[in-house]
Amino acid sequence: MTRNTRPPKSLLITGFEPFPGMPINPTSLLIKRLPMRLPDLFQNTLVQFALLPTTWSGRKSAASVLRAKLQPDAILHFGVAGKRRNISIETRAVNCATRIIPDAAGVHFPHVVLEKDAPAARYSTLPVKALQQASLRAGVPTSLSRDAGTYLCNATLWDSLRDGYKAAFVHVPPLPHPNDRTRPGYLQVEQACINIILETARRI
């Protein structure tokens, strides 16, 4: 390494595998496609991608092993929200968990909180308003959200924030049906996500 060469910053991008009710998870497509689209867009930033299991048993092991191995400077999580029609950038994770909805292995989370003796919420540590503006530049309606749900998306953001990482979570809508004009198409969402990733890389 020369005197003027800085070690690259590291950004971890995650998506999720399919889960009950979501047989095609658009964030799985993102994780497969983005490495082919992004290599030439970054300087001094190492961008790494990972697909997370949608199981409670795999939640901590997958995320903690990834973080320990890759030691990213920041983490940007992507997930799908089945009822949303546009992109949402989550401003917080809440200390709640559903015991109603099973994971991909059919297992229900046994508790109503993610962590005992912990705060009610943990707040995103990346500049969510700047990420929102980056997404909007792709022409996709994008909002800030205070409700990341009580499923694995919320839990994943909670874990990253609890462990002290710069982190944020982006919810994308499901893939639209062919005649559905109320949701953005996948390519629009992908471009918005690229904008969000580029903005994140500039901010770390």
PDB file of C-alpha atoms in Angstrom:
ATOM      1  CA  MET A   1       0.000   0.000   0.000  1.00  0.00           C
ATOM      2  CA  THR A   2       1.487   3.365  -0.967  1.00  0.00           C
ATOM      3  CA  ARG A   3       1.656   6.314   1.382  1.00  0.00           C
ATOM      4  CA  ASN A   4      -1.290   8.041  -0.329  1.00  0.00           C
ATOM      5  CA  THR A   5      -3.494   4.972  -0.610  1.00  0.00           C
ATOM      6  CA  ARG A   6      -6.218   4.694   2.000  1.00  0.00           C
ATOM      7  CA  PRO A   7      -7.652   1.310   2.943  1.00  0.00           C
ATOM      8  CA  PRO A   8     -11.127   0.946   1.457  1.00  0.00           C
ATOM      9  CA  LYS A   9     -14.195   1.573   3.518  1.00  0.00           C
ATOM     10  CA  SER A  10     -16.440  -1.454   3.765  1.00  0.00           C
ATOM     11  CA  LEU A  11     -20.191  -1.503   3.166  1.00  0.00           C
ATOM     12  CA  LEU A  12     -22.244  -4.645   3.729  1.00  0.00           C
ATOM     13  CA  ILE A  13     -25.481  -4.979   1.728  1.00  0.00           C
ATOM     14  CA  THR A  14     -27.980  -7.655   2.766  1.00  0.00           C
ATOM     15  CA  GLY A  15     -31.234  -9.036   1.397  1.00  0.00           C
ATOM     16  CA  PHE A  16     -33.492 -11.902   2.417  1.00  0.00           C
ATOM     17  CA  GLU A  17     -34.466 -15.285   1.095  1.00  0.00           C
ATOM     18  CA  PRO A  18     -38.162 -16.010   0.357  1.00  0.00           C
ATOM     19  CA  PHE A  19     -40.503 -16.605   3.288  1.00  0.00           C
ATOM     20  CA  PRO A  20     -44.138 -17.703   3.808  1.00  0.00           C
ATOM     21  CA  GLY A  21     -46.406 -15.513   1.706  1.00  0.00           C
ATOM     22  CA  MET A  22     -43.482 -14.126  -0.328  1.00  0.00           C
ATOM     23  CA  PRO A  23     -42.268 -16.910  -2.666  1.00  0.00           C
ATOM     24  CA  ILE A  24     -40.302 -14.392  -4.755  1.00  0.00           C
ATOM     25  CA  ASN A  25     -38.397 -11.927  -2.633  1.00  0.00           C
ATOM     26  CA  PRO A  26     -37.238  -8.942  -4.710  1.00  0.00           C
ATOM     27  CA  THR A  27     -34.337  -8.380  -2.335  1.00  0.00           C
ATOM     28  CA  SER A  28     -32.985 -11.795  -3.315  1.00  0.00           C
ATOM     29  CA  LEU A  29     -32.899 -10.505  -6.882  1.00  0.00           C
ATOM     30  CA  LEU A  30     -31.148  -7.359  -5.713  1.00  0.00           C
ATOM     31  CA  ILE A  31     -28.382  -9.315  -4.022  1.00  0.00           C
ATOM     32  CA  LYS A  32     -27.877 -11.405  -7.169  1.00  0.00           C
ATOM     33  CA  ARG A  33     -27.981  -8.524  -9.655  1.00  0.00           C
ATOM     34  CA  LEU A  34     -26.324  -5.611  -7.894  1.00  0.00           C
ATOM     35  CA  PRO A  35     -22.764  -7.021  -7.842  1.00  0.00           C
ATOM     36  CA  MET A  36     -22.876  -7.038 -11.648  1.00  0.00           C
ATOM     37  CA  ARG A  37     -24.120  -3.449 -11.845  1.00  0.00           C
ATOM     38  CA  LEU A  38     -22.055  -1.763  -9.161  1.00  0.00           C
ATOM     39  CA  PRO A  39     -18.345  -2.660  -9.527  1.00  0.00           C
ATOM     40  CA  ASP A  40     -17.314   0.440 -11.458  1.00  0.00           C
ATOM     41  CA  LEU A  41     -19.320   2.915  -9.386  1.00  0.00           C
ATOM     42  CA  PHE A  42     -17.197   3.001  -6.247  1.00  0.00           C
ATOM     43  CA  GLN A  43     -13.828   4.392  -5.246  1.00  0.00           C
ATOM     44  CA  ASN A  44     -12.275   3.560  -1.878  1.00  0.00           C
ATOM     45  CA  THR A  45     -15.326   1.524  -0.843  1.00  0.00           C
ATOM     46  CA  LEU A  46     -15.455  -2.249  -0.660  1.00  0.00           C
ATOM     47  CA  VAL A  47     -19.076  -3.323  -1.162  1.00  0.00           C
ATOM     48  CA  GLN A  48     -19.997  -6.828  -0.045  1.00  0.00           C
ATOM     49  CA  PHE A  49     -23.299  -8.648  -0.458  1.00  0.00           C
ATOM     50  CA  ALA A  50     -25.041 -11.318   1.590  1.00  0.00           C
ATOM     51  CA  LEU A  51     -28.389 -13.106   1.475  1.00  0.00           C
ATOM     52  CA  LEU A  52     -29.838 -13.730   4.935  1.00  0.00           C
ATOM     53  CA  PRO A  53     -32.089 -16.646   5.893  1.00  0.00           C
ATOM     54  CA  THR A  54     -35.639 -15.822   6.919  1.00  0.00           C
ATOM     55  CA  THR A  55     -35.527 -17.961  10.038  1.00  0.00           C
ATOM     56  CA  TRP A  56     -35.279 -16.995  13.672  1.00  0.00           C
ATOM     57  CA  SER A  57     -32.640 -19.666  14.281  1.00  0.00           C
ATOM     58  CA  GLY A  58     -30.474 -18.297  11.485  1.00  0.00           C
ATOM     59  CA  ARG A  59     -30.985 -14.666  12.436  1.00  0.00           C
ATOM     60  CA  LYS A  60     -28.258 -14.190  15.003  1.00  0.00           C
ATOM     61  CA  SER A  61     -25.760 -16.710  13.681  1.00  0.00           C
ATOM     62  CA  ALA A  62     -25.890 -15.459  10.093  1.00  0.00           C
ATOM     63  CA  ALA A  63     -25.775 -11.789  10.969  1.00  0.00           C
ATOM     64  CA  SER A  64     -23.150 -12.057  13.708  1.00  0.00           C
ATOM     65  CA  VAL A  65     -20.872 -14.310  11.651  1.00  0.00           C
ATOM     66  CA  LEU A  66     -21.139 -11.952   8.695  1.00  0.00           C
ATOM     67  CA  ARG A  67     -20.360  -8.916  10.796  1.00  0.00           C
ATOM     68  CA  ALA A  68     -17.453 -10.590  12.571  1.00  0.00           C
ATOM     69  CA  LYS A  69     -15.977 -11.864   9.308  1.00  0.00           C
ATOM     70  CA  LEU A  70     -16.463  -8.786   7.160  1.00  0.00           C
ATOM     71  CA  GLN A  71     -16.202  -6.064   9.829  1.00  0.00           C
ATOM     72  CA  PRO A  72     -18.073  -3.488   7.740  1.00  0.00           C
ATOM     73  CA  ASP A  73     -17.992   0.234   8.403  1.00  0.00           C
ATOM     74  CA  ALA A  74     -21.719   0.356   7.657  1.00  0.00           C
ATOM     75  CA  ILE A  75     -24.574  -2.032   6.925  1.00  0.00           C
ATOM     76  CA  LEU A  76     -27.502  -1.415   4.615  1.00  0.00           C
ATOM     77  CA  HIS A  77     -30.278  -3.976   4.937  1.00  0.00           C
ATOM     78  CA  PHE A  78     -32.954  -4.514   2.282  1.00  0.00           C
ATOM     79  CA  GLY A  79     -36.217  -6.364   2.843  1.00  0.00           C
ATOM     80  CA  VAL A  80     -39.678  -6.616   1.308  1.00  0.00           C
ATOM     81  CA  ALA A  81     -42.873  -5.339   2.921  1.00  0.00           C
ATOM     82  CA  GLY A  82     -45.851  -7.174   1.461  1.00  0.00           C
ATOM     83  CA  LYS A  83     -48.442  -4.414   1.829  1.00  0.00           C
ATOM     84  CA  ARG A  84     -46.373  -1.401   0.837  1.00  0.00           C
ATOM     85  CA  ARG A  85     -46.540   0.111  -2.608  1.00  0.00           C
ATOM     86  CA  ASN A  86     -43.392   2.192  -2.539  1.00  0.00           C
ATOM     87  CA  ILE A  87     -39.987   2.265  -0.884  1.00  0.00           C
ATOM     88  CA  SER A  88     -39.784   2.913   2.850  1.00  0.00           C
ATOM     89  CA  ILE A  89     -36.623   3.788   4.733  1.00  0.00           C
ATOM     90  CA  GLU A  90     -36.932   2.738   8.344  1.00  0.00           C
ATOM     91  CA  THR A  91     -35.930   5.266  10.974  1.00  0.00           C
ATOM     92  CA  ARG A  92     -35.886   2.804  13.863  1.00  0.00           C
ATOM     93  CA  ALA A  93     -36.185  -0.787  15.028  1.00  0.00           C
ATOM     94  CA  VAL A  94     -38.542  -1.582  17.892  1.00  0.00           C
ATOM     95  CA  ASN A  95     -38.042  -4.040  20.712  1.00  0.00           C
ATOM     96  CA  CYS A  96     -41.011  -6.168  19.683  1.00  0.00           C
ATOM     97  CA  ALA A  97     -41.441  -9.496  17.924  1.00  0.00           C
ATOM     98  CA  THR A  98     -44.433 -11.285  16.478  1.00  0.00           C
ATOM     99  CA  ARG A  99     -45.357 -14.682  17.859  1.00  0.00           C
ATOM    100  CA  ILE A 100     -48.072 -15.107  15.224  1.00  0.00           C
ATOM    101  CA  ILE A 101     -46.242 -15.219  11.891  1.00  0.00           C
ATOM    102  CA  PRO A 102     -43.957 -18.250  11.387  1.00  0.00           C
ATOM    103  CA  ASP A 103     -40.572 -18.021   9.752  1.00  0.00           C
ATOM    104  CA  ALA A 104     -39.521 -19.945   6.635  1.00  0.00           C
ATOM    105  CA  ALA A 105     -38.968 -23.048   8.776  1.00  0.00           C
ATOM    106  CA  GLY A 106     -42.447 -22.803  10.295  1.00  0.00           C
ATOM    107  CA  VAL A 107     -41.073 -21.675  13.660  1.00  0.00           C
ATOM    108  CA  HIS A 108     -42.703 -18.969  15.786  1.00  0.00           C
ATOM    109  CA  PHE A 109     -40.583 -16.585  17.831  1.00  0.00           C
ATOM    110  CA  PRO A 110     -41.151 -17.467  21.508  1.00  0.00           C
ATOM    111  CA  HIS A 111     -41.117 -13.968  23.021  1.00  0.00           C
ATOM    112  CA  VAL A 112     -42.884 -10.641  22.497  1.00  0.00           C
ATOM    113  CA  VAL A 113     -39.642  -8.668  22.849  1.00  0.00           C
ATOM    114  CA  LEU A 114     -36.358  -9.093  21.022  1.00  0.00           C
ATOM    115  CA  GLU A 115     -34.202  -8.300  24.031  1.00  0.00           C
ATOM    116  CA  LYS A 116     -35.004  -8.083  27.739  1.00  0.00           C
ATOM    117  CA  ASP A 117     -33.959  -4.998  29.698  1.00  0.00           C
ATOM    118  CA  ALA A 118     -33.359  -3.077  26.483  1.00  0.00           C
ATOM    119  CA  PRO A 119     -34.783   0.205  25.162  1.00  0.00           C
ATOM    120  CA  ALA A 120     -38.130   0.307  23.388  1.00  0.00           C
ATOM    121  CA  ALA A 121     -36.467   1.363  20.131  1.00  0.00           C
ATOM    122  CA  ARG A 122     -33.090   1.839  18.500  1.00  0.00           C
ATOM    123  CA  TYR A 123     -32.703   4.507  15.831  1.00  0.00           C
ATOM    124  CA  SER A 124     -31.053   4.223  12.432  1.00  0.00           C
ATOM    125  CA  THR A 125     -27.514   5.553  12.451  1.00  0.00           C
ATOM    126  CA  LEU A 126     -27.223   6.367   8.752  1.00  0.00           C
ATOM    127  CA  PRO A 127     -28.649   9.648   7.369  1.00  0.00           C
ATOM    128  CA  VAL A 128     -32.112   8.406   6.457  1.00  0.00           C
ATOM    129  CA  LYS A 129     -33.302  11.711   4.976  1.00  0.00           C
ATOM    130  CA  ALA A 130     -30.351  11.774   2.589  1.00  0.00           C
ATOM    131  CA  LEU A 131     -31.081   8.173   1.609  1.00  0.00           C
ATOM    132  CA  GLN A 132     -34.708   9.107   0.987  1.00  0.00           C
ATOM    133  CA  GLN A 133     -33.673  11.934  -1.328  1.00  0.00           C
ATOM    134  CA  ALA A 134     -31.319   9.609  -3.201  1.00  0.00           C
ATOM    135  CA  SER A 135     -34.154   7.162  -3.790  1.00  0.00           C
ATOM    136  CA  LEU A 136     -36.516   9.899  -4.914  1.00  0.00           C
ATOM    137  CA  ARG A 137     -34.016  10.915  -7.597  1.00  0.00           C
ATOM    138  CA  ALA A 138     -34.749   7.571  -9.261  1.00  0.00           C
ATOM    139  CA  GLY A 139     -38.380   8.621  -9.625  1.00  0.00           C
ATOM    140  CA  VAL A 140     -39.708   6.153  -7.048  1.00  0.00           C
ATOM    141  CA  PRO A 141     -41.954   7.489  -4.269  1.00  0.00           C
ATOM    142  CA  THR A 142     -40.035   6.983  -1.035  1.00  0.00           C
ATOM    143  CA  SER A 143     -41.065   7.678   2.539  1.00  0.00           C
ATOM    144  CA  LEU A 144     -39.508   7.568   5.976  1.00  0.00           C
ATOM    145  CA  SER A 145     -41.114   4.956   8.202  1.00  0.00           C
ATOM    146  CA  ARG A 146     -41.246   4.433  11.953  1.00  0.00           C
ATOM    147  CA  ASP A 147     -42.673   0.924  11.599  1.00  0.00           C
ATOM    148  CA  ALA A 148     -40.259  -1.786  10.460  1.00  0.00           C
ATOM    149  CA  GLY A 149     -42.761  -4.412  11.583  1.00  0.00           C
ATOM    150  CA  THR A 150     -42.165  -7.110  14.185  1.00  0.00           C
ATOM    151  CA  TYR A 151     -40.697  -9.789  11.932  1.00  0.00           C
ATOM    152  CA  LEU A 152     -37.128 -10.569  10.886  1.00  0.00           C
ATOM    153  CA  CYS A 153     -36.593  -7.259   9.073  1.00  0.00           C
ATOM    154  CA  ASN A 154     -37.066  -5.341  12.301  1.00  0.00           C
ATOM    155  CA  ALA A 155     -34.987  -7.880  14.245  1.00  0.00           C
ATOM    156  CA  THR A 156     -32.099  -7.661  11.787  1.00  0.00           C
ATOM    157  CA  LEU A 157     -31.948  -3.875  12.011  1.00  0.00           C
ATOM    158  CA  TRP A 158     -32.210  -4.126  15.789  1.00  0.00           C
ATOM    159  CA  ASP A 159     -29.220  -6.463  15.942  1.00  0.00           C
ATOM    160  CA  SER A 160     -27.007  -4.246  13.789  1.00  0.00           C
ATOM    161  CA  LEU A 161     -27.883  -1.125  15.776  1.00  0.00           C
ATOM    162  CA  ARG A 162     -27.459  -2.894  19.111  1.00  0.00           C
ATOM    163  CA  ASP A 163     -23.966  -3.965  18.095  1.00  0.00           C
ATOM    164  CA  GLY A 164     -22.973  -0.393  17.316  1.00  0.00           C
ATOM    165  CA  TYR A 165     -22.887  -0.391  13.520  1.00  0.00           C
ATOM    166  CA  LYS A 166     -23.859   2.447  11.256  1.00  0.00           C
ATOM    167  CA  ALA A 167     -26.969   0.842   9.825  1.00  0.00           C
ATOM    168  CA  ALA A 168     -30.286   1.435   8.107  1.00  0.00           C
ATOM    169  CA  PHE A 169     -33.059  -0.710   6.669  1.00  0.00           C
ATOM    170  CA  VAL A 170     -34.853  -0.190   3.358  1.00  0.00           C
ATOM    171  CA  HIS A 171     -38.199  -1.852   2.689  1.00  0.00           C
ATOM    172  CA  VAL A 172     -39.111  -2.350  -0.965  1.00  0.00           C
ATOM    173  CA  PRO A 173     -42.548  -3.314  -2.306  1.00  0.00           C
ATOM    174  CA  PRO A 174     -43.290  -6.766  -3.723  1.00  0.00           C
ATOM    175  CA  LEU A 175     -42.872  -7.347  -7.433  1.00  0.00           C
ATOM    176  CA  PRO A 176     -45.992  -6.010  -9.157  1.00  0.00           C
ATOM    177  CA  HIS A 177     -48.356  -8.146 -11.174  1.00  0.00           C
ATOM    178  CA  PRO A 178     -48.113  -7.493 -14.944  1.00  0.00           C
ATOM    179  CA  ASN A 179     -51.159  -5.204 -14.971  1.00  0.00           C
ATOM    180  CA  ASP A 180     -50.485  -3.531 -11.614  1.00  0.00           C
ATOM    181  CA  ARG A 181     -49.782   0.156 -12.203  1.00  0.00           C
ATOM    182  CA  THR A 182     -49.868   1.061  -8.504  1.00  0.00           C
ATOM    183  CA  ARG A 183     -46.398  -0.276  -7.686  1.00  0.00           C
ATOM    184  CA  PRO A 184     -43.061   0.617  -9.291  1.00  0.00           C
ATOM    185  CA  GLY A 185     -41.476  -2.045 -11.477  1.00  0.00           C
ATOM    186  CA  TYR A 186     -38.434  -3.996 -10.374  1.00  0.00           C
ATOM    187  CA  LEU A 187     -35.969  -2.031 -12.518  1.00  0.00           C
ATOM    188  CA  GLN A 188     -37.199   1.246 -11.025  1.00  0.00           C
ATOM    189  CA  VAL A 189     -36.779  -0.140  -7.530  1.00  0.00           C
ATOM    190  CA  GLU A 190     -33.340  -1.472  -8.396  1.00  0.00           C
ATOM    191  CA  GLN A 191     -32.179   1.936  -9.598  1.00  0.00           C
ATOM    192  CA  ALA A 192     -33.524   3.561  -6.443  1.00  0.00           C
ATOM    193  CA  CYS A 193     -31.620   1.010  -4.364  1.00  0.00           C
ATOM    194  CA  ILE A 194     -28.435   1.722  -6.307  1.00  0.00           C
ATOM    195  CA  ASN A 195     -28.880   5.417  -5.547  1.00  0.00           C
ATOM    196  CA  ILE A 196     -29.352   4.609  -1.862  1.00  0.00           C
ATOM    197  CA  ILE A 197     -26.217   2.463  -1.813  1.00  0.00           C
ATOM    198  CA  LEU A 198     -24.148   5.147  -3.540  1.00  0.00           C
ATOM    199  CA  GLU A 199     -25.360   7.765  -1.072  1.00  0.00           C
ATOM    200  CA  THR A 200     -24.538   5.471   1.836  1.00  0.00           C
ATOM    201  CA  ALA A 201     -21.025   4.885   0.492  1.00  0.00           C
ATOM    202  CA  ARG A 202     -20.490   8.635   0.320  1.00  0.00           C
ATOM    203  CA  ARG A 203     -21.575   9.048   3.928  1.00  0.00           C
ATOM    204  CA  ILE A 204     -19.327   6.496   5.639  1.00  0.00           C
TER     205      ILE A 204
END
